[in-house]
Amino acid sequence: GAGVSQTPSNKVTEKGKYVELRCDPISGHTALYWYRQSLGQGPEFLIYFQGTGAADDSGLPNDRFFAVRPEGSVSTLKIQRTERGDSAVYLCASSSTSGSQQYFGPGTRLTVT
Amino acid sequence: SQQGEEDPQALSIQEGENATMNCSYKTSINNLQWYRQNSGRGLVHLILIRSNEREKHSGRLRVTLDTSKKSSSLLITASRAADTASYFCATAMTNAGGTSYGKLTFGQGTILTVHP
């Protein structure tokens, strides 16, 4: 079946702009995760959803970052007033239940100029 | 912040040789997982070892876990050029219900290069 998909694959935006990154999880997976990976580093946890609700958003760096999953399937990560330090690859993953194996999408490479 | 540290940061070997990568972590865990990443994009799950297990095998992969030392190792035997990638360990803690908590904490990774 289809894996986790993320759009866009690449996004270039100017400092101060608003961006939305989309994640389509594997159908039927109730848990969805967002991670951010800077160059040369491992992924860092941002937020995870169990169904429609954010079960843990402790990794969101500040209030410019927000994520939603209104129908318990697709999720959108929203970044306001982007800064150059937000440049990274944003990875999404899903799992059938919280704690089971996570399947990662290909990521969205965000570049803030 | 990253929980784990991986060692070495980079490893270069010839095809046919074995590759060993190590991972250390700081807190108690429910399980530890290893992932591979090509070209800085999607992560591929390789193997999961639970905190009550000491060793696990999958094909050419062998993972060990020492919870007393809070460390794990990944051994790739008879390496191939196609094994060239970055390898990450990731840990999951135990939640209040005693099962694995979903959030993964990754190490910084080992870059493996296998020369043909």
CSV table of N, CA and C in Angstrom, one decimal, chain B residues 7-61:
chain,number,residue,atom,x,y,z
B,7,ASP,N,28.8,6.6,18.0
B,7,ASP,CA,30.2,6.5,17.8
B,7,ASP,C,30.5,5.4,16.9
B,8,PRO,N,31.3,5.5,15.8
B,8,PRO,CA,32.0,6.8,15.5
B,8,PRO,C,31.0,7.7,14.7
B,9,GLN,N,31.4,8.9,14.5
B,9,GLN,CA,30.6,9.9,13.7
B,9,GLN,C,30.7,9.5,12.2
B,10,ALA,N,31.8,8.9,11.8
B,10,ALA,CA,31.9,8.5,10.4
B,10,ALA,C,32.8,7.2,10.4
B,11,LEU,N,32.4,6.3,9.5
B,11,LEU,CA,33.1,5.0,9.4
B,11,LEU,C,33.3,4.7,7.9
B,12,SER,N,34.5,4.4,7.5
B,12,SER,CA,34.8,4.1,6.1
B,12,SER,C,35.4,2.7,6.0
B,13,ILE,N,34.8,1.8,5.3
B,13,ILE,CA,35.3,0.4,5.2
B,13,ILE,C,35.3,-0.1,3.8
B,14,GLN,N,35.8,-1.2,3.5
B,14,GLN,CA,35.8,-1.9,2.2
B,14,GLN,C,34.7,-2.9,2.2
B,15,GLU,N,34.1,-3.1,1.0
B,15,GLU,CA,33.1,-4.1,0.8
B,15,GLU,C,33.5,-5.5,1.4
B,16,GLY,N,32.7,-6.1,2.1
B,16,GLY,CA,33.0,-7.4,2.7
B,16,GLY,C,33.4,-7.4,4.1
B,17,GLU,N,33.8,-6.2,4.5
B,17,GLU,CA,34.2,-6.0,6.0
B,17,GLU,C,32.9,-5.8,6.8
B,18,ASN,N,33.1,-6.0,8.1
B,18,ASN,CA,32.0,-5.7,9.0
B,18,ASN,C,32.1,-4.3,9.5
B,19,ALA,N,30.9,-3.7,9.8
B,19,ALA,CA,30.8,-2.4,10.3
B,19,ALA,C,30.1,-2.4,11.7
B,20,THR,N,30.7,-1.8,12.7
B,20,THR,CA,30.1,-1.7,14.0
B,20,THR,C,29.9,-0.2,14.4
B,21,MET,N,28.7,0.1,14.8
B,21,MET,CA,28.3,1.4,15.3
B,21,MET,C,27.8,1.3,16.7
B,22,ASN,N,28.1,2.3,17.5
B,22,ASN,CA,27.7,2.3,18.9
B,22,ASN,C,26.8,3.4,19.2
B,23,CYS,N,25.9,3.2,20.2
B,23,CYS,CA,25.0,4.3,20.6
B,23,CYS,C,24.9,4.3,22.1
B,24,SER,N,24.9,5.4,22.7
B,24,SER,CA,24.7,5.5,24.1
B,24,SER,C,23.5,6.5,24.4
B,25,TYR,N,22.8,6.2,25.5
B,25,TYR,CA,21.7,7.0,25.8
B,25,TYR,C,21.7,7.3,27.3
B,26,LYS,N,20.7,8.2,27.7
B,26,LYS,CA,20.8,8.7,29.1
B,26,LYS,C,19.8,8.2,30.1
B,27,THR,N,18.6,8.0,29.6
B,27,THR,CA,17.5,7.6,30.5
B,27,THR,C,17.0,6.2,30.3
B,28,SER,N,16.2,5.7,31.2
B,28,SER,CA,15.6,4.4,31.0
B,28,SER,C,14.7,4.3,29.8
B,29,ILE,N,14.7,3.2,29.1
B,29,ILE,CA,14.0,3.1,27.9
B,29,ILE,C,13.1,1.9,27.9
B,30,ASN,N,12.1,2.0,26.9
B,30,ASN,CA,11.2,0.8,26.7
B,30,ASN,C,11.8,0.0,25.5
B,31,ASN,N,12.3,0.7,24.5
B,31,ASN,CA,13.0,0.0,23.4
B,31,ASN,C,14.0,0.9,22.7
B,32,LEU,N,14.8,0.3,21.9
B,32,LEU,CA,15.8,1.1,21.1
B,32,LEU,C,15.7,0.6,19.7
B,33,GLN,N,15.7,1.5,18.8
B,33,GLN,CA,15.5,1.2,17.4
B,33,GLN,C,16.7,1.7,16.6
B,34,TRP,N,17.0,1.1,15.5
B,34,TRP,CA,18.0,1.6,14.5
B,34,TRP,C,17.3,1.9,13.2
B,35,TYR,N,17.7,3.0,12.6
B,35,TYR,CA,17.2,3.4,11.3
B,35,TYR,C,18.4,3.7,10.4
B,36,ARG,N,18.1,3.6,9.1
B,36,ARG,CA,19.0,4.0,8.0
B,36,ARG,C,18.4,5.1,7.3
B,37,GLN,N,19.3,6.0,6.8
B,37,GLN,CA,18.8,7.2,6.1
B,37,GLN,C,19.8,7.4,4.9
B,38,ASN,N,19.2,7.5,3.7
B,38,ASN,CA,20.0,7.8,2.5
B,38,ASN,C,19.8,9.2,2.1
B,39,SER,N,20.8,9.9,1.7
B,39,SER,CA,20.7,11.2,1.1
B,39,SER,C,19.9,12.2,1.9
B,40,GLY,N,19.9,12.1,3.3
B,40,GLY,CA,19.3,13.0,4.1
B,40,GLY,C,17.8,13.1,4.1
B,41,ARG,N,17.2,12.1,3.6
B,41,ARG,CA,15.7,12.2,3.5
B,41,ARG,C,15.1,11.1,4.3
B,42,GLY,N,14.1,10.3,3.8
B,42,GLY,CA,13.3,9.4,4.6
B,42,GLY,C,14.1,8.4,5.4
B,43,LEU,N,13.7,8.0,6.5
B,43,LEU,CA,14.3,7.0,7.4
B,43,LEU,C,13.7,5.7,7.2
B,44,VAL,N,14.5,4.7,7.2
B,44,VAL,CA,14.0,3.3,7.0
B,44,VAL,C,14.3,2.5,8.3
B,45,HIS,N,13.3,1.9,8.9
B,45,HIS,CA,13.4,1.2,10.1
B,45,HIS,C,14.1,-0.1,9.9
B,46,LEU,N,15.2,-0.4,10.7
B,46,LEU,CA,16.0,-1.6,10.5
B,46,LEU,C,15.6,-2.7,11.5
B,47,ILE,N,15.6,-2.3,12.8
B,47,ILE,CA,15.4,-3.3,13.8
B,47,ILE,C,15.1,-2.6,15.1
B,48,LEU,N,14.3,-3.3,15.9
B,48,LEU,CA,13.9,-2.8,17.3
B,48,LEU,C,14.3,-3.9,18.3
B,49,ILE,N,14.9,-3.4,19.4
B,49,ILE,CA,15.2,-4.3,20.5
B,49,ILE,C,14.6,-3.7,21.8
B,50,ARG,N,13.9,-4.6,22.5
B,50,ARG,CA,13.2,-4.2,23.7
B,50,ARG,C,14.2,-4.2,24.9
B,51,SER,N,13.8,-3.5,25.9
B,51,SER,CA,14.7,-3.3,27.1
B,51,SER,C,15.0,-4.6,27.8
B,52,ASN,N,14.2,-5.6,27.6
B,52,ASN,CA,14.4,-6.9,28.3
B,52,ASN,C,15.2,-7.9,27.4
B,53,GLU,N,15.6,-7.4,26.2
B,53,GLU,CA,16.3,-8.2,25.3
B,53,GLU,C,17.8,-7.8,25.3
B,54,ARG,N,18.7,-8.7,25.0
B,54,ARG,CA,20.1,-8.4,25.0
B,54,ARG,C,20.7,-8.4,23.6
B,55,GLU,N,20.1,-9.2,22.7
B,55,GLU,CA,20.6,-9.3,21.4
B,55,GLU,C,19.5,-9.7,20.4
B,56,LYS,N,19.7,-9.2,19.2
B,56,LYS,CA,18.7,-9.5,18.2
B,56,LYS,C,19.3,-9.5,16.8
B,57,HIS,N,18.8,-10.4,15.9
B,57,HIS,CA,19.4,-10.5,14.6
B,57,HIS,C,18.3,-10.3,13.5
B,58,SER,N,18.8,-9.7,12.4
B,58,SER,CA,17.9,-9.6,11.3
B,58,SER,C,18.8,-9.6,10.0
B,59,GLY,N,18.8,-10.7,9.3
B,59,GLY,CA,19.7,-10.8,8.1
B,59,GLY,C,21.1,-10.6,8.5
B,60,ARG,N,21.7,-9.6,7.9
B,60,ARG,CA,23.1,-9.3,8.2
B,60,ARG,C,23.3,-8.3,9.3
B,61,LEU,N,22.2,-8.0,10.0
B,61,LEU,CA,22.3,-7.1,11.1
B,61,LEU,C,22.2,-7.8,12.5
